[in-house]
Coordinates of C-alpha atoms and ligand atoms in Angstrom, one line a residue:
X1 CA 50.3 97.5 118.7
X2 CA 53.1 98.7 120.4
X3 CA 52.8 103.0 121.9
X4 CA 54.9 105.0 119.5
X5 CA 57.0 107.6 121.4
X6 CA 58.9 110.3 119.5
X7 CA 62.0 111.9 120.7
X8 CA 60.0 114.8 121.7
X9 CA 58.2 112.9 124.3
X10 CA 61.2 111.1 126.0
X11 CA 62.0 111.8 129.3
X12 CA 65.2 113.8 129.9
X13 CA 67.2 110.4 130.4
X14 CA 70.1 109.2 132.6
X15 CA 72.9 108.2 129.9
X16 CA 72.5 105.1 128.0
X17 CA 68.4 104.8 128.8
X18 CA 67.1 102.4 126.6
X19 CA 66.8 103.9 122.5
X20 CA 63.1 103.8 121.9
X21 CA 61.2 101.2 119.6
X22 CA 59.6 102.6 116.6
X23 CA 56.4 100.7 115.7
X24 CA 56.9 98.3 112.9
X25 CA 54.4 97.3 110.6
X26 CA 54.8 94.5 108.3
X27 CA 51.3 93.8 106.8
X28 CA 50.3 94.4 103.0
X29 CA 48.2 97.9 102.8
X30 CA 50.0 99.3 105.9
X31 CA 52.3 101.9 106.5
X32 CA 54.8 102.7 108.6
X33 CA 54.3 105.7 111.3
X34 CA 55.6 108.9 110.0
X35 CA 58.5 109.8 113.0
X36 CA 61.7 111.3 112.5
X37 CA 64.3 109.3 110.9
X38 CA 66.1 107.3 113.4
X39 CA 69.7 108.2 112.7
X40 CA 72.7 105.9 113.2
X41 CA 76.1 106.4 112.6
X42 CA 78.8 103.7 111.5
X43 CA 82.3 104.3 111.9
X44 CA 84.7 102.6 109.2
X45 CA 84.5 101.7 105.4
X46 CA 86.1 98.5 106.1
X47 CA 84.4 95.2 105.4
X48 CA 82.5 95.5 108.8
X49 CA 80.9 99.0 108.0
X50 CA 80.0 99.1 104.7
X51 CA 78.9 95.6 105.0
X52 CA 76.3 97.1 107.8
X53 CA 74.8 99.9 105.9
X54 CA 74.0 96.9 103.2
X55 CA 71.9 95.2 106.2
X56 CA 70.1 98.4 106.5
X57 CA 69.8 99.3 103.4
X58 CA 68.3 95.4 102.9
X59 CA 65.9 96.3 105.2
X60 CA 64.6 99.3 104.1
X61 CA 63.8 97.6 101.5
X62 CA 61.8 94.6 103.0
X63 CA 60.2 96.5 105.5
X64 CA 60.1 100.5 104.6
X65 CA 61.8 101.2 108.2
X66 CA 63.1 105.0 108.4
X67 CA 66.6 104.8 109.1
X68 CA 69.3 107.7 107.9
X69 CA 72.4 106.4 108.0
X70 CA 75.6 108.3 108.4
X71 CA 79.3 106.3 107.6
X72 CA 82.5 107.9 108.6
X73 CA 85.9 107.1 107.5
X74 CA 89.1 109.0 108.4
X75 CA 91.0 107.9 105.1
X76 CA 90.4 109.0 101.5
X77 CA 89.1 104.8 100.4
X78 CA 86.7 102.5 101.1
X79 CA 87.5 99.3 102.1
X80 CA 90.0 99.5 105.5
X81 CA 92.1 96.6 105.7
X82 CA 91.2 95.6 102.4
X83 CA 92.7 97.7 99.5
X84 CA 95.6 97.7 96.7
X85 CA 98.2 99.5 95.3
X86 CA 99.7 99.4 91.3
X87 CA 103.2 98.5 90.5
X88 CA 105.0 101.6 90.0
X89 CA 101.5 103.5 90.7
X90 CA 100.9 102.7 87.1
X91 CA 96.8 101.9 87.1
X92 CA 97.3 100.0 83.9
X93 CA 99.3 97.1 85.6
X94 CA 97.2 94.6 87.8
X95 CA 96.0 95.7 91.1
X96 CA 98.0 94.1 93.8
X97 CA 96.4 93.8 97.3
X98 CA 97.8 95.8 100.5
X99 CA 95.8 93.6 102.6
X100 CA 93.0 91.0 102.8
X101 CA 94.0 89.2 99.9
X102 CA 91.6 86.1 99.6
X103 CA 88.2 84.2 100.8
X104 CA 86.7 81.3 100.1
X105 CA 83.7 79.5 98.8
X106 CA 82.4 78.8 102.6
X107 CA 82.2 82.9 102.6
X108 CA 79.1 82.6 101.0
X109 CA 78.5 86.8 101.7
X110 CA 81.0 87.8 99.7
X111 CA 80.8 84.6 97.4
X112 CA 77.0 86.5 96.7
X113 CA 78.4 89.7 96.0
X114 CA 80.7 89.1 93.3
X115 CA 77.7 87.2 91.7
X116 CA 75.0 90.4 92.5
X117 CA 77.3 93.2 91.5
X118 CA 79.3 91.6 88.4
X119 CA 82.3 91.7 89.9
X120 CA 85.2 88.9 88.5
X121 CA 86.3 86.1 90.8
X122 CA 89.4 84.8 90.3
X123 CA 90.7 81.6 91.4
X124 CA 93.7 82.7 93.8
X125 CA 96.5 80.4 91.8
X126 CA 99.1 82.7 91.7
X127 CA 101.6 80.7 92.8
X128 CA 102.5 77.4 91.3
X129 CA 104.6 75.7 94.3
X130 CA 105.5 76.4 97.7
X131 CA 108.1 75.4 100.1
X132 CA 108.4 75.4 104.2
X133 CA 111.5 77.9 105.5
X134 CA 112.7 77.4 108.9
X135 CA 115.3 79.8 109.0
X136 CA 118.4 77.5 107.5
X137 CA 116.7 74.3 106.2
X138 CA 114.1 73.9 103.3
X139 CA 111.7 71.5 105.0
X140 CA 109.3 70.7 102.3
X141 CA 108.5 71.7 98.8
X142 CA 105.8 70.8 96.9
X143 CA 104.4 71.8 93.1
X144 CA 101.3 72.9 92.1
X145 CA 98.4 75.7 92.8
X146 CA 97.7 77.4 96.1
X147 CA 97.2 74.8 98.6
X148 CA 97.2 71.8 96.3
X149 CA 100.1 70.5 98.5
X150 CA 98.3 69.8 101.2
X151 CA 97.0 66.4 99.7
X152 CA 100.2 66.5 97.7
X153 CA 102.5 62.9 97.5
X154 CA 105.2 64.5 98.8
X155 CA 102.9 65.8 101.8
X156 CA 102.0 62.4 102.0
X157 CA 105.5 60.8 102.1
X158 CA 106.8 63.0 104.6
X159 CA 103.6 63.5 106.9
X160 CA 102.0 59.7 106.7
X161 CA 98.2 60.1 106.0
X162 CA 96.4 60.1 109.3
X163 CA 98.4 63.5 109.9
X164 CA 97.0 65.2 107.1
X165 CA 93.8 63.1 107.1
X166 CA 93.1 64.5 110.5
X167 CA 93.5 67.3 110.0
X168 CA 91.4 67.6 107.0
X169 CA 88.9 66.4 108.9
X170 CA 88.5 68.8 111.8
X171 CA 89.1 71.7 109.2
X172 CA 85.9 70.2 107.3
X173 CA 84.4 69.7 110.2
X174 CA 84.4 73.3 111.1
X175 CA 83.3 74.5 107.5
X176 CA 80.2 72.6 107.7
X177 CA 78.9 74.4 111.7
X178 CA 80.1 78.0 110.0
X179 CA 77.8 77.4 107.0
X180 CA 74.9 77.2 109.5
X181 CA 75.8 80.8 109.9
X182 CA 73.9 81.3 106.2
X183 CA 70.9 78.8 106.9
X184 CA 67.3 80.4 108.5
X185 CA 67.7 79.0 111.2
X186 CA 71.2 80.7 112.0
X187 CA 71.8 82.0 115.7
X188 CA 71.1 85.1 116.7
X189 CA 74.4 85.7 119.2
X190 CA 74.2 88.4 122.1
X191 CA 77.7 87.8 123.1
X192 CA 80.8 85.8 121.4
X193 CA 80.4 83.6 124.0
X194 CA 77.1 82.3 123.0
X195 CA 77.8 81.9 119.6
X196 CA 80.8 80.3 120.6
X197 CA 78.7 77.7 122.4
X198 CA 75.9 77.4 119.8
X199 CA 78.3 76.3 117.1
X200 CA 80.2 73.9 119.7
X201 CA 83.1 75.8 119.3
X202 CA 84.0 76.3 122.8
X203 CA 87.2 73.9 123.0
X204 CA 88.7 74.8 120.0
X205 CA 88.5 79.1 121.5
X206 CA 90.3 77.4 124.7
X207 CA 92.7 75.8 122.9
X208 CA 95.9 76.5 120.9
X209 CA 96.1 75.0 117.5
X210 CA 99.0 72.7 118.6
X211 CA 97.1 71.4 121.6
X212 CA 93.6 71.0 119.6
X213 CA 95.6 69.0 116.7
X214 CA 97.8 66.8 118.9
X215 CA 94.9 66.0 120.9
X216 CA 93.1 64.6 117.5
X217 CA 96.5 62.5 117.0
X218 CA 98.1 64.6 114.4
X219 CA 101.7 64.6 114.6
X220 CA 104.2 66.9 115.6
X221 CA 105.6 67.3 112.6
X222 CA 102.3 68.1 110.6
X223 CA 101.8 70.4 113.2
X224 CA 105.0 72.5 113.2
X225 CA 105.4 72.5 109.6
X226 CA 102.2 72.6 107.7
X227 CA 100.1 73.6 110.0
X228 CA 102.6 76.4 111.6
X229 CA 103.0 77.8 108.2
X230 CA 99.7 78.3 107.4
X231 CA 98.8 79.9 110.9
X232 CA 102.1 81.9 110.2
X233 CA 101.1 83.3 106.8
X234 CA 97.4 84.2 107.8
X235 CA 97.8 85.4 111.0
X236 CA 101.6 85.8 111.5
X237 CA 101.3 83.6 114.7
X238 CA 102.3 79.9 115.0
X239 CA 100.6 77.7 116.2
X240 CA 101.7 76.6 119.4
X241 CA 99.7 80.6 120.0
X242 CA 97.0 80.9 118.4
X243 CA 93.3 79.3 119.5
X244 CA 92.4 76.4 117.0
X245 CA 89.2 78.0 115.8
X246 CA 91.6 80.7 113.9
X247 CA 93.8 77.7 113.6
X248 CA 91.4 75.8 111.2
X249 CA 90.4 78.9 109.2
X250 CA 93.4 79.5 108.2
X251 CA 93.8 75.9 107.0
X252 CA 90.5 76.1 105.2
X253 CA 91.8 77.5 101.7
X254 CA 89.1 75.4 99.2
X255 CA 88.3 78.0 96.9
X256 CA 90.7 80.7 97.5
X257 CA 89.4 83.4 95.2
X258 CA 89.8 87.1 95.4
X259 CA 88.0 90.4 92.9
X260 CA 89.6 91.3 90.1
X261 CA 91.2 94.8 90.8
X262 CA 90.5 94.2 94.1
X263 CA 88.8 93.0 97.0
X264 CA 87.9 96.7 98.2
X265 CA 85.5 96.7 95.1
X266 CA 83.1 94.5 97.5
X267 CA 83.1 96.9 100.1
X268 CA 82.3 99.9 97.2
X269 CA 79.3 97.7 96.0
X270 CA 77.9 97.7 99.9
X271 CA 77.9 101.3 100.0
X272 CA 76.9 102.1 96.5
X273 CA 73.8 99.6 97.3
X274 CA 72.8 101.2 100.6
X275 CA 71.2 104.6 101.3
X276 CA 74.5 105.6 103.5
X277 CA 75.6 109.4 103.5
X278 CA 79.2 108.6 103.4
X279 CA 81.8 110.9 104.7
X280 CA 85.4 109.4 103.5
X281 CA 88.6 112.3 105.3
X282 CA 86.2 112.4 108.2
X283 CA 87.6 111.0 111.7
X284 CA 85.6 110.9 114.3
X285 CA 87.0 112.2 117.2
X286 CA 84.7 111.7 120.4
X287 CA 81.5 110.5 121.2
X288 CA 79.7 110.8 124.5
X289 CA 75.9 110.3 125.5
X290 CA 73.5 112.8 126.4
X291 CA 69.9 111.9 126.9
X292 CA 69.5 108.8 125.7
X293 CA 71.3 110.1 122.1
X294 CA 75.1 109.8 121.0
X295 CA 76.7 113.1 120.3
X296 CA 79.2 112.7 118.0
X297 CA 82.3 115.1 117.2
X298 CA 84.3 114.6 113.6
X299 CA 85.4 116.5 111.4
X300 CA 82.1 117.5 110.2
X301 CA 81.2 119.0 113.4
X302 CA 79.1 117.7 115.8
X303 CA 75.9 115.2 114.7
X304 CA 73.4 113.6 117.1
X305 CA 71.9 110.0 116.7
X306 CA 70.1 107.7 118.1
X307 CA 72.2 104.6 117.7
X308 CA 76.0 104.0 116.7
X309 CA 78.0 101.3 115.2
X310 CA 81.8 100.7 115.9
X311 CA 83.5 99.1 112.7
X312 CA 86.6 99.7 113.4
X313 CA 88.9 98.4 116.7
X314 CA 88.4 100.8 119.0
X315 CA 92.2 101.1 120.3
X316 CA 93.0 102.1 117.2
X317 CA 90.6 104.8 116.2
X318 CA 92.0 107.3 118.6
X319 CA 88.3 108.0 119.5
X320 CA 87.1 109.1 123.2
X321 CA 84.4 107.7 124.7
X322 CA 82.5 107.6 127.9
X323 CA 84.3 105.4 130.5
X324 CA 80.7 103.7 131.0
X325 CA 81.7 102.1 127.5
X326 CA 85.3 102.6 126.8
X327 CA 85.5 100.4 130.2
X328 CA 84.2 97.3 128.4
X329 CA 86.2 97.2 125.9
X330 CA 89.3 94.7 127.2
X331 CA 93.0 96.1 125.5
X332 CA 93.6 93.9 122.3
X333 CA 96.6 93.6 121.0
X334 CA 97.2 93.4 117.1
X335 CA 99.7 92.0 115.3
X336 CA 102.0 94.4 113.4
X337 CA 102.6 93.6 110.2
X338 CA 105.5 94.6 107.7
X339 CA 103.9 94.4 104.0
X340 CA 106.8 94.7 101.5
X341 CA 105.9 95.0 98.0
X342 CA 108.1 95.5 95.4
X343 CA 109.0 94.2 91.7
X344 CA 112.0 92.0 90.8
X345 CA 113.6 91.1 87.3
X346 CA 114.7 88.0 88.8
X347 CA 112.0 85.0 88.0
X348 CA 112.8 83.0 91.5
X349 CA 114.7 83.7 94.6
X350 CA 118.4 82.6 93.9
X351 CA 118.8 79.6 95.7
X352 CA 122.6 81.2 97.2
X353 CA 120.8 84.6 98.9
X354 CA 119.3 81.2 101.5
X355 CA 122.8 79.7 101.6
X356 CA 121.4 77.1 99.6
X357 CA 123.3 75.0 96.7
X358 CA 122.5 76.6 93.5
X359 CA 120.7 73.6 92.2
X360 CA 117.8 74.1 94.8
X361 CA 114.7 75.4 92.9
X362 CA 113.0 78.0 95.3
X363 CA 109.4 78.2 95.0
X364 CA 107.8 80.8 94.3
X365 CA 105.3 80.8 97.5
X366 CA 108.0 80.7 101.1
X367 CA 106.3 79.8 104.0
X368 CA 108.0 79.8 107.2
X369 CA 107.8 77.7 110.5
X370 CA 108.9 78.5 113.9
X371 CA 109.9 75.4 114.4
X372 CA 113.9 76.2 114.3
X373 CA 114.0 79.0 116.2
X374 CA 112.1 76.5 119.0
X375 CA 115.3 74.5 118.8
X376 CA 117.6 77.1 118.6
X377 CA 118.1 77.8 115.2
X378 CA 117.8 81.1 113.5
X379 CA 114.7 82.9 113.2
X380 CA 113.0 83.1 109.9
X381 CA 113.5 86.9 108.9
X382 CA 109.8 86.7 107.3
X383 CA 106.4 85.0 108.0
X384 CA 106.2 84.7 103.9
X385 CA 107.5 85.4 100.8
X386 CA 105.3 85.1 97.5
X387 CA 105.7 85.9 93.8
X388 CA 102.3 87.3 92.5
X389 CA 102.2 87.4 88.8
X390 CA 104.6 89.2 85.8
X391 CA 103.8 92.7 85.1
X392 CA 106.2 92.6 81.9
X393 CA 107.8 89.7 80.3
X394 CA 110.7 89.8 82.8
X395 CA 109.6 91.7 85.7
X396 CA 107.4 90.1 89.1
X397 CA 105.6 91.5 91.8
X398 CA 107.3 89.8 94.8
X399 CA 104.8 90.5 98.3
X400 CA 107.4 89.7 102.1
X401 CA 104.9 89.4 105.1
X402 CA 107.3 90.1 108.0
X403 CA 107.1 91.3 111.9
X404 CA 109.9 93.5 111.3
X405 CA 111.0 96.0 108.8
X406 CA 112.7 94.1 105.6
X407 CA 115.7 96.8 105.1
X408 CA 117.0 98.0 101.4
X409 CA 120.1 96.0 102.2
X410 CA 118.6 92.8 103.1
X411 CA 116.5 93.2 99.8
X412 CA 119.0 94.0 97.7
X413 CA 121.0 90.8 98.7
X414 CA 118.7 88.2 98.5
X415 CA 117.5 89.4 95.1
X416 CA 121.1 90.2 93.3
X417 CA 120.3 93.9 93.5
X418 CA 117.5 93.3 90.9
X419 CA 114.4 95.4 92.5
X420 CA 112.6 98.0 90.9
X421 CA 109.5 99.6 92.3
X422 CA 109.2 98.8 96.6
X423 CA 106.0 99.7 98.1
X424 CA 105.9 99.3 102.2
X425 CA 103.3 99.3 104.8
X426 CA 102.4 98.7 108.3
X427 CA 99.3 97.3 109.3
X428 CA 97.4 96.1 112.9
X429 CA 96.5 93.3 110.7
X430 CA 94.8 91.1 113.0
X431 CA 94.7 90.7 116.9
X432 CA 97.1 88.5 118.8
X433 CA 94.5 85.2 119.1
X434 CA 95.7 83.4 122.5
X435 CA 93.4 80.7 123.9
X436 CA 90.5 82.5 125.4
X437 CA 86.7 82.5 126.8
X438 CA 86.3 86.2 127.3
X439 CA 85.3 88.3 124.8
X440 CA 84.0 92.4 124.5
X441 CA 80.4 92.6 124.4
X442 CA 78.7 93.3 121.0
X443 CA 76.6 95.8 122.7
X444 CA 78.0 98.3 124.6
X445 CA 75.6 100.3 126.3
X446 CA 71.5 101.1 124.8
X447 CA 72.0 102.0 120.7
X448 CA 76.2 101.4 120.6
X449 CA 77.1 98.5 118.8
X450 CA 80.7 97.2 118.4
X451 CA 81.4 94.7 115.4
X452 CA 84.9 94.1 116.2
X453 CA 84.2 92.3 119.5
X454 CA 84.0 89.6 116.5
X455 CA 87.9 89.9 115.4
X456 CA 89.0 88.1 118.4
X457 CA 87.0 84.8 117.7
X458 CA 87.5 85.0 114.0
X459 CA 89.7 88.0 112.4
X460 CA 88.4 88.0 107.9
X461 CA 86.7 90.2 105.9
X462 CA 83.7 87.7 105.8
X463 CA 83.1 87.4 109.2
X464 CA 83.2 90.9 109.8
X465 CA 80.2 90.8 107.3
X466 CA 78.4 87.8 109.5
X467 CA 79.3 90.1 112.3
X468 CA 78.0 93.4 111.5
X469 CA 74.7 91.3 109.9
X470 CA 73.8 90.1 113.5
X471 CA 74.4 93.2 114.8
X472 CA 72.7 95.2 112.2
X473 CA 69.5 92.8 113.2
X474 CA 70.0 93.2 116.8
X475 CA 70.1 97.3 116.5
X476 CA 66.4 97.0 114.1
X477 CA 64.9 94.2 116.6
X478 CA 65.9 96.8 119.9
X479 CA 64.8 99.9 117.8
X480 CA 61.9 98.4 115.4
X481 CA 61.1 95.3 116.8
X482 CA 62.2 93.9 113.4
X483 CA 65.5 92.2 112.2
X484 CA 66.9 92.0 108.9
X485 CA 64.4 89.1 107.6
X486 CA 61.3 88.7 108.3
X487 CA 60.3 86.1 111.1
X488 CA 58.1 83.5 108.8
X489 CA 60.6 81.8 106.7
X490 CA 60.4 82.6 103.1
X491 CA 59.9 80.3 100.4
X492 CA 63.6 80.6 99.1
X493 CA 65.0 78.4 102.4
X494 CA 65.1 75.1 100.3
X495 CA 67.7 76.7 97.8
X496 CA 70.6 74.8 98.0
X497 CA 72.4 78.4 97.9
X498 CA 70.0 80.0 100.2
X499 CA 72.3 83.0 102.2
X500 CA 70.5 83.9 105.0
X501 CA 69.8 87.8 104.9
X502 CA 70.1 88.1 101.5
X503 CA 67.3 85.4 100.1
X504 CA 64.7 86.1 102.9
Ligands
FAD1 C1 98.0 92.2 105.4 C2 96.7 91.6 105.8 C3 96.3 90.4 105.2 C4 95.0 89.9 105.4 N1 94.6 88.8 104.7 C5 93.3 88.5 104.8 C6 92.8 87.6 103.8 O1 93.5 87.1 102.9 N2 91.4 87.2 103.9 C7 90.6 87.8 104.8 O2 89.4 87.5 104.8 N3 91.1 88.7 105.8 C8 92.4 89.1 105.7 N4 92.9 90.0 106.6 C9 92.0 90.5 107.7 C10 91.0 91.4 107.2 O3 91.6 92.5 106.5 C11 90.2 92.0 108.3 O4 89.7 91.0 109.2 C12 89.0 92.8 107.8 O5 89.3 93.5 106.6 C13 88.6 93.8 108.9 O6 87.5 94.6 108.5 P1 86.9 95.8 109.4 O7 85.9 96.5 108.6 O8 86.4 95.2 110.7 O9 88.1 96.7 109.8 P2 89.0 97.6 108.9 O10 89.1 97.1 107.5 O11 90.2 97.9 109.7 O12 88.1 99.0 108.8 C14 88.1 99.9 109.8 C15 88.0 101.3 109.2 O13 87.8 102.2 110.2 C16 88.4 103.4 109.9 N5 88.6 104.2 111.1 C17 89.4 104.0 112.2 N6 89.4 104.9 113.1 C18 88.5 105.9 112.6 C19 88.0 107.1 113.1 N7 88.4 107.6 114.3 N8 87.1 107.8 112.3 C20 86.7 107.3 111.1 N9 87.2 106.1 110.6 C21 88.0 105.4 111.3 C22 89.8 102.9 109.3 O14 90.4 103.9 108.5 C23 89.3 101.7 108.5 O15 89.0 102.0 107.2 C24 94.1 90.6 106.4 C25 94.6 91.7 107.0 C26 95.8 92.3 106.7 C27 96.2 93.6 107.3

């Protein structure tokens, strides 16, 4: 049996000495030591932290661990990157969302928690037919659902099959190593680096999407017009940028669902099923170490704990911390992204606002490719341009993804003068994903944990989940010498829906 030391008994400590290991006891009839709560702190409602306090709060429950936990957020919602707003701020119209708008079936946490807290899934088929911009050309329409082009005839006819075929195959390829992420025997990762290795992911991190694909013999085309737009619209980066693991995520669509009402509703659900003390209009402002503790200052003052977790990226948060840590966290850039929303009486784009011959149907999902630009064509003033349901017999939401500010004027043209409600904002949606083998370290110092070392590898609401799980398990196994599951296996592992760290 491990020696139980309180805080009491601790040494006065250099900074960062190691957080000490409460004894753990996981047999029937036993009880856990009585000791002062160990207290951690989690900074950010978004996907990341919420989705932590769930871990703990999961294993509380399995193994009676004494944790307080204490989440602050600096705005008024839960949910971060992830929230809505209603048409003409009227809560009777359907929630549109800000931000994180879909996931998929392969994202089996949040898959699990629209089952476990009866929220409604629905199937992300908004739009019923896309088209590819480049700026002055209409490259490639297609009808049907969200993503149903990809296999579409048309795709076929102007891409050949191997292109598409390829393609499909390295996206699948990846789906099936991330779903070991959910099985028992998922790794454990220290570093990105290790994971990235474990999965066998290592070329496609070094890689840009272009290079990765060309090297699989997928064409040129493929790649700077399908594959470009997809990069463009989830990330707003093409592809001859971004790594090809973020590459083939956002070319994995199967499933595309999102919460009805909202996404953020997830996120809620975390909290409302964990023990967290939450403090929303709370920014932290500093945190620095003193005896083998964090000290942190917010707006509630000062609070001491014994471990924190970062779930939020760091260069935005405006918070200090000591250099000893600050220092490991490498500058990340994030892409800056215009979200226009607004409503339009007009039930398509006219085809004349793109100089196009009035007989051109414009679908109601634009993607755009760089592709033009490259050749010295005109830019494409927007990474995206989607219609996302009526509100009223004659009026749309319209959503513009764009890198710079859509003006009034430029609005007003392209849609005849026919907009009503416009709702704007800015986010540091995700971060600027270049080839790369270097990654921030997970854990920063003894008992500080930072989720979003994850965002650079993968940049979604679900992975932030898989990210703050492992490191939700690696803070219990340092302090508790327990994880979030137990070690044996349970009975449940044969379930073909098994999701490891909720079914053990
Ligand atoms: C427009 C857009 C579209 C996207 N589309 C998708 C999509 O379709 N699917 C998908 O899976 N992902 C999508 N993403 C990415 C996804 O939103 C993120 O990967 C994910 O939500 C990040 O979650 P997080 O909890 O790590 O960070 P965040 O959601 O950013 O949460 C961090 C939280 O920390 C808080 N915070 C910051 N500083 C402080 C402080 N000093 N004190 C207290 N609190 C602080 C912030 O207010 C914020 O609430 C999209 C993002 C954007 C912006």
């Amino acid at each position: 049996m491990r020696l139980c030391h309180s805080l009491a008994l601790l040494p006065v400590a250099s900074a960062f000495q190691l957080p000490f290991k409460v004894p753990f006891f996981n047999s029937p009839g036993q009880q856990p030591l009585r000791t002062p709560p160990i207290r951690v702190a989690i900074i950010g409602a978004g996907a990341a932290g919420t989705s932590a306090t769930f871990w703990i709060a999961k294993a509380q429950e399995r193994f009676g661990i004494d944790v307080e936990v204490d989440l602050y957020e600096k705005e008024s919602y839960v949910g971060g990157r992830s929230t809505v707003v209603y048409p003409y701020g009227n809560t009777s119209l359907p929630a549109v969302e800000l931000g994180a708008s879909i996931f998929v079936k392969a994202n089996k946490n949040l898959w699990r928690a629209v089952e476990e807290f009866n929220l409604t899934r629905r199937d992300f088929r908004d739009q019923s037919g896309m088209g590819i911009w480049d700026g002055e050309k209409l490259l490639f329409t297609a009808s049907g659902g969200w993503w149903s082009w990809w296999d579409s005839a048309k795709a076929l006819l102007r891409y050949g099959f191997h292109s598409p075929r390829r393609t499909q195959v390295f996206v699948d390829s990846m789906i099936q190593q991330f779903l070991s992420l959910y099985s028992p025997e998922t790794p454990k990762w220290e570093n990105m680096t290790h994971l990235s290795s474990s999965l066998g992911w290592t070329n496609l991190i070094t890689q840009t999407t272009s290079e990765y694909l060309k090297s699989q013999g997928v064409s040129y085309k493929f790649i700077s017009e399908l594959v470009e737009a997809s990069t463009r619209v989830n990330y707003g980066q093409n592809a001859d940028g971004i790594h090809a693991l973020e590459g083939a995520c956002s070319l994995a669509p199967t499933g595309a669902s999102s919460v009805e009402g909202g996404n953020f509703q997830i996120f809620e659900n975390f909290l409302k099923h964990s023990t967290a003390n939450v403090y929303l209009n709370t920014s932290v402002r500093s945190i620095i170490s003193s005896s083998g503790q964090y000290v942190l200052d917010s707006d509630r003052g000062s609070e001491t704990y014994q471990a924190v977790i970062l779930a939020a990226p760091w260069h935005s948060t405006n918070i200090q911390l000591p250099t000893e840590i600050s220092s490991k966290i490498p500058l990340q850039p994030y892409v800056h992204l215009h979200v226009t929303l607004f409503t339009t009486t007009l039930s398509s784009v006219p085809a004349q606002s793109f100089s196009l011959p009035a007989s051109t149907k414009i679908p109601p999902m634009l993607l755009t490719t760089f592709e033009g630009a490259r050749n010295g064509g005109k830019e494409p003033d927007f990474n995206s341009m989607s219609y996302h349901g009526p509100i009223s017999d004659s009026e749309w939401v319209v959503k513009i993804f764009s890198l710079k500010r859509i003006s009034e004027k430029w609005l007003s043209k392209m849609f005849d003068g026919k907009i009503g409600w416009v709702h704007r904002k800015e986010w540091d949606a995700y971060p600027v994903l270049p080839p790369t083998a270097s990654f921030p370290e997970l854990k920063l110092a003894p008992g500080f944990y930072y989720v979003n070392s994850f965002e650079p590898f993968i940049s979604t609401m679900e992975t932030e989940t898989l990210a703050s799980r492992n490191i939700v398990d690696m803070l219990l196994r340092d302090m508790f010498d327990a994880g979030i599951c137990p070690t044996a296996p349970s009975s449940d592992t044969d379930k073909e829906d098994y999701v490891f760290g909720w079914d053990c």
